[in-house]
Amino acid sequence: GASDLHIDPEEHVSIVQIRVDGILESLKKLPKSIHVPLVSRFKVMSRMDIAERRMAQDGRFFQCLGPKQKRTHIRAAVLPTTHGERLTLRLLAVDTEQLTLNKLGMSEVALRTFANYTAQRQGMILLSGPTGSGKSTTLYAALRHRMANHPGRFITVEEPVEFDIVGVAQIEVDTSDKVSFDT
């Protein structure tokens, strides 16, 4: 399914695109007259300031989507452009209860090695990759594995917190509140 929905304002229309398996596909063109009300609605749902149209903003909300009405976490971001605000919606339909290492698609050897690293008493595991590559999914699965096999106290520092995990103190990096990776 789609991982992102983009609504980009042009001079006379708004272009709706979706990202599926990393590939951006044009979906439809909307009349420019509905662009501001549409973006405003998503801003309200995401708890953004609807009056602010000259600064980038981000927010989040939950919505039930698809034929099974699966509860989906949606991250929203708006960015001002010369033709209006560009809206990006990131769809995160992952059930954190089902995030396990063996569901990540790793080879048996890689899975065993990674699981062994999560069992270490000290150290750091660093994952990097482009947006949508599975960094958060992998980290949350590793954290759940660690919690199940080696109980303790767990703290994460995330930008942003993608999913709530019971038993973990999750800190969201928020530069507007002066909480960042530097502090």
Tab-separated table of C-alpha atoms in Angstrom:
chain	number	residue	atom	x	y	z
A	1	GLY	CA	0.000	0.000	0.000
A	2	ALA	CA	0.879	3.658	-0.043
A	3	SER	CA	3.330	5.056	2.491
A	4	ASP	CA	2.769	8.742	1.701
A	5	LEU	CA	0.155	11.031	0.210
A	6	HIS	CA	1.309	14.365	-1.239
A	7	ILE	CA	-0.878	17.321	-2.170
A	8	ASP	CA	1.152	19.913	-4.053
A	9	PRO	CA	-0.286	23.273	-5.099
A	10	GLU	CA	0.482	24.486	-8.601
A	11	GLU	CA	-0.630	27.733	-10.229
A	12	HIS	CA	-4.087	26.499	-11.336
A	13	VAL	CA	-4.509	23.006	-9.797
A	14	SER	CA	-3.352	20.884	-6.896
A	15	ILE	CA	-1.564	17.646	-7.731
A	16	VAL	CA	-2.295	14.572	-5.581
A	17	GLN	CA	0.411	11.910	-5.563
A	18	ILE	CA	0.991	8.719	-3.582
A	19	ARG	CA	4.212	6.897	-2.813
A	20	VAL	CA	4.047	3.117	-3.206
A	21	ASP	CA	7.192	1.024	-2.686
A	22	GLY	CA	9.274	4.194	-2.857
A	23	ILE	CA	7.865	5.275	-6.230
A	24	LEU	CA	5.820	8.462	-6.525
A	25	GLU	CA	2.678	8.060	-8.641
A	26	SER	CA	0.328	10.826	-9.787
A	27	LEU	CA	-3.203	10.123	-8.596
A	28	LYS	CA	-5.306	13.095	-9.655
A	29	LYS	CA	-5.529	16.843	-10.168
A	30	LEU	CA	-7.852	18.814	-7.907
A	31	PRO	CA	-9.349	22.247	-8.547
A	32	LYS	CA	-7.181	24.912	-6.927
A	33	SER	CA	-10.307	26.280	-5.196
A	34	ILE	CA	-10.409	23.339	-2.764
A	35	HIS	CA	-6.707	23.367	-1.880
A	36	VAL	CA	-6.847	25.779	1.088
A	37	PRO	CA	-9.939	24.178	2.703
A	38	LEU	CA	-8.469	20.690	2.209
A	39	VAL	CA	-5.091	21.573	3.727
A	40	SER	CA	-6.832	23.486	6.535
A	41	ARG	CA	-8.881	20.408	7.422
A	42	PHE	CA	-5.761	18.254	7.712
A	43	LYS	CA	-4.064	20.986	9.748
A	44	VAL	CA	-6.991	20.996	12.201
A	45	MET	CA	-6.917	17.190	12.456
A	46	SER	CA	-3.136	17.347	13.068
A	47	ARG	CA	-3.432	20.152	15.656
A	48	MET	CA	-1.474	22.651	13.593
A	49	ASP	CA	-2.076	26.398	13.560
A	50	ILE	CA	-4.427	26.899	10.602
A	51	ALA	CA	-3.769	30.649	10.534
A	52	GLU	CA	-0.017	30.121	10.038
A	53	ARG	CA	0.734	29.723	6.328
A	54	ARG	CA	4.271	31.070	6.071
A	55	MET	CA	6.124	28.537	8.223
A	56	ALA	CA	6.622	24.778	8.013
A	57	GLN	CA	4.539	22.843	10.546
A	58	ASP	CA	4.002	19.234	11.443
A	59	GLY	CA	1.506	17.247	13.459
A	60	ARG	CA	-0.155	13.878	13.735
A	61	PHE	CA	-3.501	12.171	14.054
A	62	PHE	CA	-5.095	8.728	13.887
A	63	GLN	CA	-7.622	7.576	11.302
A	64	CYS	CA	-9.249	4.230	10.491
A	65	LEU	CA	-8.449	3.361	6.861
A	66	GLY	CA	-9.098	0.634	4.326
A	67	PRO	CA	-11.694	-2.100	4.085
A	68	LYS	CA	-10.687	-3.450	7.507
A	69	GLN	CA	-10.792	0.049	9.038
A	70	LYS	CA	-7.277	-0.415	10.430
A	71	ARG	CA	-6.294	2.316	12.879
A	72	THR	CA	-3.527	4.236	11.133
A	73	HIS	CA	-1.111	6.750	12.614
A	74	ILE	CA	-0.737	9.647	10.180
A	75	ARG	CA	2.045	12.220	10.360
A	76	ALA	CA	1.269	15.455	8.559
A	77	ALA	CA	3.674	18.139	7.401
A	78	VAL	CA	2.994	21.404	5.598
A	79	LEU	CA	5.562	23.497	3.808
A	80	PRO	CA	4.848	26.946	2.363
A	81	THR	CA	5.511	27.343	-1.377
A	82	THR	CA	4.890	30.146	-3.849
A	83	HIS	CA	1.527	28.570	-4.820
A	84	GLY	CA	0.326	27.642	-1.330
A	85	GLU	CA	1.051	25.073	1.342
A	86	ARG	CA	2.398	21.708	0.280
A	87	LEU	CA	0.923	18.860	2.378
A	88	THR	CA	2.566	15.502	3.003
A	89	LEU	CA	0.820	12.738	4.925
A	90	ARG	CA	2.921	9.772	6.103
A	91	LEU	CA	0.789	6.667	6.692
A	92	LEU	CA	2.070	4.442	9.503
A	93	ALA	CA	-0.216	1.413	9.685
A	94	VAL	CA	2.004	-0.765	11.846
A	95	ASP	CA	0.669	-2.537	14.926
A	96	THR	CA	3.461	-2.228	17.496
A	97	GLU	CA	2.224	-5.379	19.234
A	98	GLN	CA	3.237	-7.358	16.140
A	99	LEU	CA	6.673	-5.818	15.636
A	100	THR	CA	9.060	-8.713	16.096
A	101	LEU	CA	12.579	-9.295	14.833
A	102	ASN	CA	11.615	-12.443	12.930
A	103	LYS	CA	9.044	-10.457	10.886
A	104	LEU	CA	11.629	-8.005	9.527
A	105	GLY	CA	12.744	-10.207	6.625
A	106	MET	CA	16.345	-10.684	7.772
A	107	SER	CA	18.302	-13.789	6.845
A	108	GLU	CA	18.682	-16.337	9.640
A	109	VAL	CA	22.329	-15.396	10.213
A	110	ALA	CA	21.593	-11.644	10.247
A	111	LEU	CA	18.646	-12.191	12.590
A	112	ARG	CA	20.731	-14.232	15.035
A	113	THR	CA	23.561	-11.663	14.948
A	114	PHE	CA	21.210	-8.723	15.436
A	115	ALA	CA	19.355	-10.475	18.277
A	116	ASN	CA	22.706	-11.123	19.981
A	117	TYR	CA	23.572	-7.425	19.750
A	118	THR	CA	20.269	-6.496	21.395
A	119	ALA	CA	21.195	-8.755	24.324
A	120	GLN	CA	24.414	-6.875	25.146
A	121	ARG	CA	24.493	-5.069	28.480
A	122	GLN	CA	26.137	-1.975	27.023
A	123	GLY	CA	26.828	-0.366	23.698
A	124	MET	CA	24.828	1.214	20.937
A	125	ILE	CA	23.045	-0.004	17.842
A	126	LEU	CA	22.908	2.611	15.094
A	127	LEU	CA	20.632	2.243	12.088
A	128	SER	CA	20.524	4.682	9.214
A	129	GLY	CA	18.655	4.863	5.959
A	130	PRO	CA	16.362	7.003	3.860
A	131	THR	CA	12.830	7.932	4.855
A	132	GLY	CA	10.525	4.930	4.722
A	133	SER	CA	13.309	2.328	4.762
A	134	GLY	CA	12.229	0.732	8.050
A	135	LYS	CA	14.538	2.319	10.625
A	136	SER	CA	11.810	2.899	13.206
A	137	THR	CA	10.202	-0.480	12.550
A	138	THR	CA	13.553	-2.219	13.070
A	139	LEU	CA	14.370	-0.235	16.199
A	140	TYR	CA	10.949	-0.844	17.755
A	141	ALA	CA	11.162	-4.575	17.000
A	142	ALA	CA	14.637	-4.673	18.574
A	143	LEU	CA	13.384	-2.798	21.623
A	144	ARG	CA	10.428	-5.159	22.057
A	145	HIS	CA	12.807	-8.140	21.730
A	146	ARG	CA	15.137	-6.680	24.340
A	147	MET	CA	12.267	-5.910	26.733
A	148	ALA	CA	10.852	-9.441	26.410
A	149	ASN	CA	14.189	-11.173	26.978
A	150	HIS	CA	16.070	-8.780	29.261
A	151	PRO	CA	13.701	-6.704	31.421
A	152	GLY	CA	14.917	-3.311	32.523
A	153	ARG	CA	14.283	0.401	32.202
A	154	PHE	CA	14.149	1.763	28.696
A	155	ILE	CA	14.381	5.307	27.388
A	156	THR	CA	14.297	6.402	23.767
A	157	VAL	CA	15.051	9.781	22.187
A	158	GLU	CA	13.208	9.997	18.879
A	159	GLU	CA	12.426	12.451	16.129
A	160	PRO	CA	9.512	11.972	16.012
A	161	VAL	CA	8.060	9.271	18.260
A	162	GLU	CA	6.378	7.017	15.692
A	163	PHE	CA	4.497	4.658	18.029
A	164	ASP	CA	3.787	4.483	21.744
A	165	ILE	CA	5.399	1.490	23.430
A	166	VAL	CA	4.149	0.484	26.876
A	167	GLY	CA	6.939	0.373	29.442
A	168	VAL	CA	9.256	2.743	27.580
A	169	ALA	CA	9.949	6.377	28.479
A	170	GLN	CA	9.866	7.951	25.027
A	171	ILE	CA	11.249	11.456	24.582
A	172	GLU	CA	10.422	13.339	21.413
A	173	VAL	CA	13.010	15.755	20.078
A	174	ASP	CA	11.328	19.149	19.790
A	175	THR	CA	13.610	22.030	18.894
A	176	SER	CA	10.865	24.571	19.611
A	177	ASP	CA	10.947	23.452	23.263
A	178	LYS	CA	14.755	23.431	23.252
A	179	VAL	CA	14.811	19.629	23.618
A	180	SER	CA	17.083	18.219	20.949
A	181	PHE	CA	19.743	15.608	20.381
A	182	ASP	CA	22.291	18.228	21.532
A	183	THR	CA	20.753	18.717	25.009
